Amino acid sequence: MKKVVLAFSGGLDTSYCAIYLAKEMGLEVHAALANTGGFSAEELARIEKRAYALGVKSYVALDVTQDYYQHAIKYMIFGNVLKNSTYPISVSSERISQATAIARYAREIGADYLCHGSTGAGNDQVRFDMIFNIVAPEIEVIALIREKRLSREEEIEYLRSHGVDFDFKKAEYSINQGIWGTSVGGKETLTSSETLPEEAYPSQLKETEPRRVTLTFERGEFVALDGKRYDDRIAAIQALQAVASRYAVGRDMHVGDTIIGIKGRVGFEAAAPMVIIKAHHMLEKHTLTKWQLFWKDQISAFYGNHLHEGQYYDPVMRDMEAMLESSQRTVSGDVYVDLHPYRFVVVGIDSPHDLMSNRFGAYGETMSDWTSEDVKGFGRIFGNQNKIYYQVN
C-alpha cells in the first residue's frame, strides 16, 4: 500500500481525512501531530487515542517547541514583531515549524503523499502547500477538504456512516492556542463592528491587585522573571504567561490582509508575548541608536509579514535575521512592568548599556558636553540645505 502522512490535529477535518484516505483511496495512513507548545499532556493523549480509533496505521507527536523558538519566536522578539502594529502573529508563525517537521517525517518514512485538512478559504492552505513543496518536493500534496469543497455537515455525516460518532458539535468560538498566543474566532469576528464578549477568551480575569514584575533580557532574549533565571526560554515565556494571563492582558482584535487577498478579522489574547514585546522594545529605546531603531522597524515589518505568509524559506529571511541578531548586542538589562486588570504599564529599565546617561546631558535641563555657541553653530549648519533651497525658490 502507498503511504500518506496526514497532518493530524484530531479535529473534524483531519478526522474526515483519516477515514477517507484509507477507505476511499486505499492508502496506509500515518498521522503526525507537530506540537509547538500549545498542547497539554492530556490533550496529546486524547488526540493519540482518537487517531488510532480512526484506524490509522501509526501516530506520532513531533515536539518542535524548541525549533519554533529558535527559528521564529526569538526573531519576533528581536524585531518587536506586531503585524499591523497589533498582532504578534501568534498561530500563523507556528505553521512553518509544524509543516517542516511533518514534511521531514514523511520523507523519513518514505511516504508517497502528504495530506493536510485546510479549507480553501484561509491562509493555512497556502502555508502548508508551500512548505511541503519546498521541504519534500517529490511528495504529492493532498488537501481533501479544499478539493472536495465539503461542508461541516457533510463531513460529520460521512464519519457517522463509517461508525465514527465523536462529539463534533461546533463550538460557539474557535480557539487556536499556542505558546505565542491564542486566536479566538466567532460570530463577532465575522463582522466589522462587534467585538468578542468576555466569556469568549480562554483566560479570565483572576487578579485585581496590581503587581510589578521584572523581566530580564540578555542580548535581546527574555531569560529571567523576577530574578528567577530560565535556561529554557520556553519555560520563561510560560512562567510569565502563568502570571500575566491572570490579569487578562494582551487582548485585542486583529484585522489583516490574508494571503488570498481578502480581509480577515480575529480576536486574540497573548499576555506573555505582548508584555515581552513591549518590555523588549522599551529596553531597545534606551540601548540602541536612532538609526538602529529606524532600520529595525523597516526590517521587522517586512520580516513579520513574510513569516505570517509562510515565506520562511526565502533567503532574505536569513539576511534579516542576521541584522536583527546583530542589533541585540547591547540589549541587556531589567525591565519593570506593572500588571493591572486588562492592562499593563512598562514602567522603566535598568541597563549597563543605557544611553540615557546624565553625564552627557539631561534632556530639557542641562548640557554637559557642549556649549551654547556649539549649539548655535550646529543649528545653522543643520538647516543650511533647506535654508538655501527656500532662498533660491
CSV table of C-alpha atoms in Angstrom, one decimal:
chain,number,residue,atom,x,y,z
A,1,MET,CA,0.0,0.0,0.0
A,2,LYS,CA,1.1,3.5,-0.7
A,3,LYS,CA,1.8,5.7,2.4
A,4,VAL,CA,0.3,9.1,3.3
A,5,VAL,CA,1.4,11.2,6.2
A,6,LEU,CA,-1.6,13.2,7.5
A,7,ALA,CA,-1.0,16.4,9.4
A,8,PHE,CA,-3.4,15.4,12.2
A,9,SER,CA,-5.0,17.7,14.9
A,10,GLY,CA,-7.8,15.4,15.9
A,11,GLY,CA,-10.5,17.9,14.8
A,12,LEU,CA,-13.3,17.3,12.3
A,13,ASP,CA,-11.4,18.0,9.1
A,14,THR,CA,-8.4,15.7,9.8
A,15,SER,CA,-10.6,13.0,11.3
A,16,TYR,CA,-12.6,13.0,8.0
A,17,CYS,CA,-9.3,12.8,6.1
A,18,ALA,CA,-8.1,9.9,8.2
A,19,ILE,CA,-11.1,7.8,7.2
A,20,TYR,CA,-11.4,8.9,3.5
A,21,LEU,CA,-7.7,8.4,2.8
A,22,ALA,CA,-7.9,4.8,4.0
A,23,LYS,CA,-11.4,3.8,2.9
A,24,GLU,CA,-11.8,5.6,-0.5
A,25,MET,CA,-8.2,6.0,-1.6
A,26,GLY,CA,-6.7,2.7,-0.2
A,27,LEU,CA,-3.8,4.5,1.4
A,28,GLU,CA,-1.8,3.5,4.5
A,29,VAL,CA,-2.4,6.5,6.8
A,30,HIS,CA,0.3,7.7,9.2
A,31,ALA,CA,-0.9,10.5,11.4
A,32,ALA,CA,1.6,13.1,12.6
A,33,LEU,CA,1.0,16.0,15.0
A,34,ALA,CA,3.6,18.7,15.3
A,35,ASN,CA,3.4,20.2,18.8
A,36,THR,CA,4.8,23.8,19.1
A,37,GLY,CA,3.8,24.1,22.8
A,38,GLY,CA,0.1,24.5,22.5
A,39,PHE,CA,-0.9,21.1,23.7
A,40,SER,CA,-1.0,19.7,27.3
A,41,ALA,CA,-0.1,16.1,28.0
A,42,GLU,CA,-3.7,15.2,28.5
A,43,GLU,CA,-4.7,16.7,25.1
A,44,LEU,CA,-1.9,14.8,23.4
A,45,ALA,CA,-3.0,11.6,24.9
A,46,ARG,CA,-6.6,12.2,23.8
A,47,ILE,CA,-5.6,13.0,20.2
A,48,GLU,CA,-3.5,9.9,20.0
A,49,LYS,CA,-6.4,7.8,21.2
A,50,ARG,CA,-8.7,9.4,18.6
A,51,ALA,CA,-6.2,8.8,15.8
A,52,TYR,CA,-6.0,5.1,16.5
A,53,ALA,CA,-9.8,4.9,16.9
A,54,LEU,CA,-10.0,6.2,13.3
A,55,GLY,CA,-7.9,3.3,12.1
A,56,VAL,CA,-4.6,5.0,11.3
A,57,LYS,CA,-1.5,2.7,10.8
A,58,SER,CA,0.6,4.8,13.1
A,59,TYR,CA,0.6,8.1,15.1
A,60,VAL,CA,3.4,10.3,16.2
A,61,ALA,CA,3.6,13.5,18.1
A,62,LEU,CA,6.6,15.6,17.0
A,63,ASP,CA,7.8,18.1,19.6
A,64,VAL,CA,9.0,21.1,17.7
A,65,THR,CA,8.7,23.7,20.5
A,66,GLN,CA,12.4,24.5,20.7
A,67,ASP,CA,12.6,24.6,16.9
A,68,TYR,CA,9.7,27.1,16.9
A,69,TYR,CA,11.5,29.3,19.5
A,70,GLN,CA,14.9,29.3,17.7
A,71,HIS,CA,13.6,29.9,14.2
A,72,ALA,CA,10.6,32.2,14.8
A,73,ILE,CA,9.8,33.4,18.4
A,74,LYS,CA,13.4,34.6,19.0
A,75,TYR,CA,13.4,36.8,16.0
A,76,MET,CA,9.9,38.0,16.6
A,77,ILE,CA,11.1,39.3,20.0
A,78,PHE,CA,14.3,40.8,18.4
A,79,GLY,CA,12.1,42.6,15.9
A,80,ASN,CA,9.2,43.5,18.3
A,81,VAL,CA,7.0,42.0,15.5
A,82,LEU,CA,3.4,43.0,15.6
A,83,LYS,CA,1.5,42.6,12.3
A,84,ASN,CA,-0.4,45.8,11.5
A,85,SER,CA,1.1,47.1,14.8
A,86,THR,CA,-1.3,44.9,16.7
A,87,TYR,CA,-1.0,41.1,16.3
A,88,PRO,CA,2.0,39.1,17.5
A,89,ILE,CA,1.3,36.6,14.6
A,90,SER,CA,0.6,34.0,17.3
A,91,VAL,CA,-0.7,31.0,15.4
A,92,SER,CA,0.3,31.7,11.9
A,93,SER,CA,4.0,31.7,12.8
A,94,GLU,CA,3.7,28.1,14.2
A,95,ARG,CA,2.8,26.7,10.8
A,96,ILE,CA,6.3,26.8,9.4
A,97,SER,CA,7.8,24.6,12.2
A,98,GLN,CA,4.8,22.3,12.0
A,99,ALA,CA,4.7,21.9,8.3
A,100,THR,CA,8.5,21.5,8.1
A,101,ALA,CA,8.5,18.8,10.8
A,102,ILE,CA,5.7,16.8,9.2
A,103,ALA,CA,7.3,17.0,5.7
A,104,ARG,CA,10.6,15.8,7.1
A,105,TYR,CA,8.8,12.9,8.9
A,106,ALA,CA,7.1,12.0,5.6
A,107,ARG,CA,10.5,11.8,3.8
A,108,GLU,CA,11.9,9.8,6.8
A,109,ILE,CA,9.2,7.0,6.5
A,110,GLY,CA,9.2,7.1,2.7
A,111,ALA,CA,5.7,8.4,2.2
A,112,ASP,CA,4.1,8.8,-1.2
A,113,TYR,CA,1.7,11.6,-0.2
A,114,LEU,CA,1.3,14.4,2.3
A,115,CYS,CA,-2.2,15.5,3.4
A,116,HIS,CA,-3.5,18.5,5.4
A,117,GLY,CA,-7.0,19.4,6.4
A,118,SER,CA,-7.0,23.1,5.4
A,119,THR,CA,-10.1,24.6,3.6
A,120,GLY,CA,-9.9,26.7,0.5
A,121,ALA,CA,-10.9,29.9,2.4
A,122,GLY,CA,-7.9,30.7,4.6
A,123,ASN,CA,-4.1,31.2,4.9
A,124,ASP,CA,-3.1,27.8,6.2
A,125,GLN,CA,-3.7,26.0,2.9
A,126,VAL,CA,-1.0,28.2,1.3
A,127,ARG,CA,1.4,27.8,4.1
A,128,PHE,CA,1.2,24.0,4.2
A,129,ASP,CA,1.3,23.6,0.4
A,130,MET,CA,4.3,25.9,0.1
A,131,ILE,CA,6.3,24.4,2.9
A,132,PHE,CA,5.5,20.8,1.8
A,133,ASN,CA,6.6,21.6,-1.7
A,134,ILE,CA,9.9,23.2,-0.6
A,135,VAL,CA,10.9,20.6,2.0
A,136,ALA,CA,9.6,17.5,0.2
A,137,PRO,CA,9.0,18.4,-3.4
A,138,GLU,CA,8.9,14.8,-4.5
A,139,ILE,CA,5.9,14.0,-2.4
A,140,GLU,CA,2.4,14.8,-3.8
A,141,VAL,CA,0.2,17.0,-1.6
A,142,ILE,CA,-3.5,16.2,-0.9
A,143,ALA,CA,-5.9,18.7,0.6
A,144,LEU,CA,-9.3,16.8,0.7
A,145,ILE,CA,-11.4,19.4,2.4
A,146,ARG,CA,-10.4,22.1,-0.1
A,147,GLU,CA,-10.5,19.8,-3.1
A,148,LYS,CA,-13.9,18.3,-2.3
A,149,ARG,CA,-15.4,21.7,-1.1
A,150,LEU,CA,-17.0,19.9,1.8
A,151,SER,CA,-19.4,21.4,4.4
A,152,ARG,CA,-19.1,20.6,8.0
A,153,GLU,CA,-22.4,18.7,7.9
A,154,GLU,CA,-21.2,16.5,5.0
A,155,GLU,CA,-18.0,15.6,6.9
A,156,ILE,CA,-19.9,14.6,10.0
A,157,GLU,CA,-22.4,12.5,8.0
A,158,TYR,CA,-19.6,10.7,6.3
A,159,LEU,CA,-17.8,9.9,9.6
A,160,ARG,CA,-21.1,8.6,11.1
A,161,SER,CA,-21.7,6.4,8.1
A,162,HIS,CA,-18.3,4.7,8.9
A,163,GLY,CA,-19.2,4.2,12.6
A,164,VAL,CA,-17.4,7.3,13.9
A,165,ASP,CA,-19.5,9.4,16.2
A,166,PHE,CA,-17.1,11.7,18.1
A,167,ASP,CA,-18.7,14.8,19.5
A,168,PHE,CA,-18.0,17.2,16.7
A,169,LYS,CA,-20.6,19.8,17.9
A,170,LYS,CA,-19.4,23.2,16.5
A,171,ALA,CA,-18.2,25.3,19.4
A,172,GLU,CA,-19.5,28.8,19.6
A,173,TYR,CA,-16.0,30.1,19.4
A,174,SER,CA,-13.0,28.7,17.6
A,175,ILE,CA,-9.9,28.6,19.7
A,176,ASN,CA,-6.3,28.0,18.4
A,177,GLN,CA,-4.0,28.0,21.4
A,178,GLY,CA,-0.2,28.2,21.2
A,179,ILE,CA,2.9,29.2,23.2
A,180,TRP,CA,3.0,32.6,21.5
A,181,GLY,CA,-0.7,33.4,21.9
A,182,THR,CA,-4.3,32.2,21.3
A,183,SER,CA,-6.6,33.3,18.4
A,184,VAL,CA,-10.3,33.4,19.0
A,185,GLY,CA,-12.9,33.4,16.2
A,186,GLY,CA,-16.6,33.7,16.5
A,187,LYS,CA,-19.7,35.3,15.0
A,188,GLU,CA,-18.4,38.8,16.2
A,189,THR,CA,-15.2,38.4,14.2
A,190,LEU,CA,-17.2,37.9,11.0
A,191,THR,CA,-18.4,41.5,11.4
A,192,SER,CA,-16.6,44.8,11.2
A,193,SER,CA,-18.5,46.4,14.1
A,194,GLU,CA,-18.6,44.0,17.0
A,195,THR,CA,-16.0,42.7,19.5
A,196,LEU,CA,-15.7,39.5,21.4
A,197,PRO,CA,-17.5,39.2,24.7
A,198,GLU,CA,-15.6,38.5,27.9
A,199,GLU,CA,-16.6,34.8,28.0
A,200,ALA,CA,-15.0,34.1,24.6
A,201,TYR,CA,-11.5,34.4,25.9
A,202,PRO,CA,-9.9,31.3,27.4
A,203,SER,CA,-8.1,33.3,30.1
A,204,GLN,CA,-10.4,35.1,32.5
A,205,LEU,CA,-9.6,37.8,35.0
A,206,LYS,CA,-8.5,36.3,38.3
A,207,GLU,CA,-6.3,39.0,39.8
A,208,THR,CA,-7.3,42.6,40.7
A,209,GLU,CA,-4.5,43.8,42.8
A,210,PRO,CA,-1.7,45.4,40.8
A,211,ARG,CA,1.6,43.6,40.6
A,212,ARG,CA,5.1,44.6,39.4
A,213,VAL,CA,7.1,42.1,37.5
A,214,THR,CA,10.8,42.3,36.4
A,215,LEU,CA,11.7,40.9,33.0
A,216,THR,CA,15.4,40.3,32.4
A,217,PHE,CA,16.9,40.3,28.9
A,218,GLU,CA,20.3,39.2,27.7
A,219,ARG,CA,21.3,40.2,24.2
A,220,GLY,CA,17.6,40.5,23.4
A,221,GLU,CA,16.4,37.2,24.8
A,222,PHE,CA,14.0,37.0,27.8
A,223,VAL,CA,15.9,34.9,30.3
A,224,ALA,CA,14.5,35.7,33.8
A,225,LEU,CA,11.3,36.7,35.6
A,226,ASP,CA,11.5,38.4,39.0
A,227,GLY,CA,15.1,37.3,39.3
A,228,LYS,CA,14.5,33.6,38.6
A,229,ARG,CA,16.6,32.6,35.6
A,230,TYR,CA,15.3,30.0,33.0
A,231,ASP,CA,17.9,28.3,30.8
A,232,ASP,CA,14.9,27.1,28.7
A,233,ARG,CA,13.5,30.2,27.0
A,234,ILE,CA,10.1,28.5,26.5
A,235,ALA,CA,9.9,27.9,30.3
A,236,ALA,CA,10.5,31.6,30.8
A,237,ILE,CA,7.6,32.5,28.5
A,238,GLN,CA,5.3,30.0,30.2
A,239,ALA,CA,6.2,31.4,33.7
A,240,LEU,CA,5.3,34.9,32.6
A,241,GLN,CA,2.1,33.7,30.9
A,242,ALA,CA,1.0,32.0,34.2
A,243,VAL,CA,1.3,35.4,35.9
A,244,ALA,CA,0.1,37.8,33.3
A,245,SER,CA,-2.8,35.8,32.0
A,246,ARG,CA,-4.5,36.1,35.4
A,247,TYR,CA,-4.8,39.9,34.7
A,248,ALA,CA,-6.5,39.3,31.3
A,249,VAL,CA,-3.9,41.5,29.5
A,250,GLY,CA,-2.8,41.2,25.9
A,251,ARG,CA,-6.2,41.1,24.3
A,252,ASP,CA,-7.1,42.8,21.0
A,253,MET,CA,-8.8,42.4,17.7
A,254,HIS,CA,-6.6,42.0,14.6
A,255,VAL,CA,-7.7,43.0,11.1
A,256,GLY,CA,-5.4,42.0,8.3
A,257,ASP,CA,-5.0,41.2,4.7
A,258,THR,CA,-4.9,37.4,4.0
A,259,ILE,CA,-2.6,35.7,1.6
A,260,ILE,CA,-5.5,35.0,-0.7
A,261,GLY,CA,-6.5,38.7,-0.9
A,262,ILE,CA,-9.5,39.0,1.4
A,263,LYS,CA,-9.7,40.9,4.7
A,264,GLY,CA,-9.7,38.8,7.8
A,265,ARG,CA,-10.6,39.6,11.4
A,266,VAL,CA,-9.8,37.6,14.6
A,267,GLY,CA,-9.6,38.2,18.3
A,268,PHE,CA,-6.6,37.1,20.2
A,269,GLU,CA,-5.1,37.0,23.7
A,270,ALA,CA,-1.3,36.9,24.1
A,271,ALA,CA,-0.5,38.0,27.7
A,272,ALA,CA,3.2,36.9,27.8
A,273,PRO,CA,4.0,37.8,24.2
A,274,MET,CA,2.6,41.3,24.4
A,275,VAL,CA,4.4,42.0,27.7
A,276,ILE,CA,7.7,40.6,26.4
A,277,ILE,CA,7.5,42.6,23.1
A,278,LYS,CA,6.6,45.9,24.8
A,279,ALA,CA,9.2,45.4,27.5
A,280,HIS,CA,11.9,44.5,25.0
A,281,HIS,CA,11.0,47.5,22.8
A,282,MET,CA,11.4,49.8,25.8
A,283,LEU,CA,14.8,48.4,26.6
A,284,GLU,CA,15.8,48.9,22.9
A,285,LYS,CA,14.8,52.6,23.1
A,286,HIS,CA,17.3,53.0,25.8
A,287,THR,CA,20.2,50.9,24.4
A,288,LEU,CA,20.1,51.3,20.6
A,289,THR,CA,20.9,54.3,18.5
A,290,LYS,CA,18.4,56.3,16.5
A,291,TRP,CA,19.3,54.7,13.2
A,292,GLN,CA,19.4,51.2,14.6
A,293,LEU,CA,15.8,51.7,15.8
A,294,PHE,CA,14.8,53.1,12.5
A,295,TRP,CA,16.2,50.3,10.3
A,296,LYS,CA,15.0,47.7,12.7
A,297,ASP,CA,11.4,49.0,12.3
A,298,GLN,CA,11.6,48.7,8.5
A,299,ILE,CA,13.1,45.2,8.5
A,300,SER,CA,10.8,43.9,11.3
A,301,ALA,CA,7.7,44.9,9.5
A,302,PHE,CA,8.8,43.0,6.3
A,303,TYR,CA,10.1,40.1,8.3
A,304,GLY,CA,6.8,39.7,10.3
A,305,ASN,CA,4.7,39.9,7.2
A,306,HIS,CA,6.8,37.4,5.3
A,307,LEU,CA,6.8,35.0,8.3
A,308,HIS,CA,3.0,35.4,8.6
A,309,GLU,CA,2.6,34.4,4.9
A,310,GLY,CA,4.7,31.3,5.4
A,311,GLN,CA,7.7,32.6,3.4
A,312,TYR,CA,10.2,31.5,6.0
A,313,TYR,CA,12.5,29.8,3.4
A,314,ASP,CA,13.1,32.9,1.4
A,315,PRO,CA,16.9,33.5,1.7
A,316,VAL,CA,16.2,37.2,2.5
A,317,MET,CA,14.8,36.0,5.9
A,318,ARG,CA,18.3,34.8,6.9
A,319,ASP,CA,19.7,38.2,5.9
A,320,MET,CA,17.2,40.0,8.1
A,321,GLU,CA,17.7,37.6,11.0
A,322,ALA,CA,21.5,38.3,10.8
A,323,MET,CA,20.8,42.0,11.1
A,324,LEU,CA,18.2,41.5,13.9
A,325,GLU,CA,20.6,39.3,15.9
A,326,SER,CA,23.5,41.7,15.4
A,327,SER,CA,21.3,44.6,16.7
A,328,GLN,CA,20.8,42.8,20.1
A,329,ARG,CA,24.5,43.0,21.2
A,330,THR,CA,23.7,45.7,23.9
A,331,VAL,CA,20.0,44.9,24.5
A,332,SER,CA,20.5,43.5,28.1
A,333,GLY,CA,19.0,44.6,31.4
A,334,ASP,CA,15.9,44.6,33.5
A,335,VAL,CA,12.5,46.0,32.6
A,336,TYR,CA,9.9,46.8,35.2
A,337,VAL,CA,6.2,46.2,34.2
A,338,ASP,CA,3.1,46.9,36.3
A,339,LEU,CA,0.2,44.5,35.7
A,340,HIS,CA,-3.4,45.7,36.2
A,341,PRO,CA,-6.7,44.2,35.3
A,342,TYR,CA,-6.9,44.3,31.4
A,343,ARG,CA,-3.8,46.4,31.0
A,344,PHE,CA,-0.1,46.7,31.8
A,345,VAL,CA,2.3,49.6,32.0
A,346,VAL,CA,6.0,49.4,31.1
A,347,VAL,CA,7.5,51.5,33.9
A,348,GLY,CA,11.2,51.7,33.2
A,349,ILE,CA,14.5,49.9,32.7
A,350,ASP,CA,17.9,49.3,34.3
A,351,SER,CA,20.8,48.5,32.0
A,352,PRO,CA,24.5,48.9,31.9
A,353,HIS,CA,24.1,49.9,28.2
A,354,ASP,CA,21.5,52.7,28.9
A,355,LEU,CA,22.3,55.6,26.5
A,356,MET,CA,20.2,57.9,28.6
A,357,SER,CA,23.1,59.0,30.8
A,358,ASN,CA,23.2,62.2,32.7
A,359,ARG,CA,26.9,62.7,32.2
A,360,PHE,CA,26.2,63.6,28.6
A,361,GLY,CA,23.3,66.0,29.5
A,362,ALA,CA,19.8,65.8,30.8
A,363,TYR,CA,17.1,66.4,28.2
A,364,GLY,CA,15.5,69.8,28.6
A,365,GLU,CA,17.6,70.5,31.8
A,366,THR,CA,21.4,70.7,31.5
A,367,MET,CA,24.1,70.4,28.8
A,368,SER,CA,27.3,68.7,29.8
A,369,ASP,CA,29.2,68.1,26.6
A,370,TRP,CA,28.7,71.2,24.5
A,371,THR,CA,28.4,75.0,24.8
A,372,SER,CA,25.8,77.5,23.8
A,373,GLU,CA,28.0,78.6,20.9
A,374,ASP,CA,28.3,74.9,19.8
A,375,VAL,CA,24.5,74.6,19.5
A,376,LYS,CA,24.1,77.9,17.7
A,377,GLY,CA,26.6,76.9,15.0
A,378,PHE,CA,25.1,73.4,14.8
A,379,GLY,CA,21.6,74.8,14.3
A,380,ARG,CA,22.8,77.0,11.4
A,381,ILE,CA,24.6,74.2,9.6
A,382,PHE,CA,22.0,71.5,10.3
A,383,GLY,CA,19.3,73.6,8.5
A,384,ASN,CA,21.6,75.0,5.9
A,385,GLN,CA,20.5,72.9,2.9
A,386,ASN,CA,16.8,73.8,3.5
A,387,LYS,CA,17.7,77.5,4.0
A,388,ILE,CA,19.4,77.6,0.7
A,389,TYR,CA,16.5,75.8,-1.1
A,390,TYR,CA,13.9,78.3,0.2
A,391,GLN,CA,16.1,81.3,-0.5
A,392,VAL,CA,16.6,80.1,-4.1
A,393,ASN,CA,13.0,79.1,-4.6
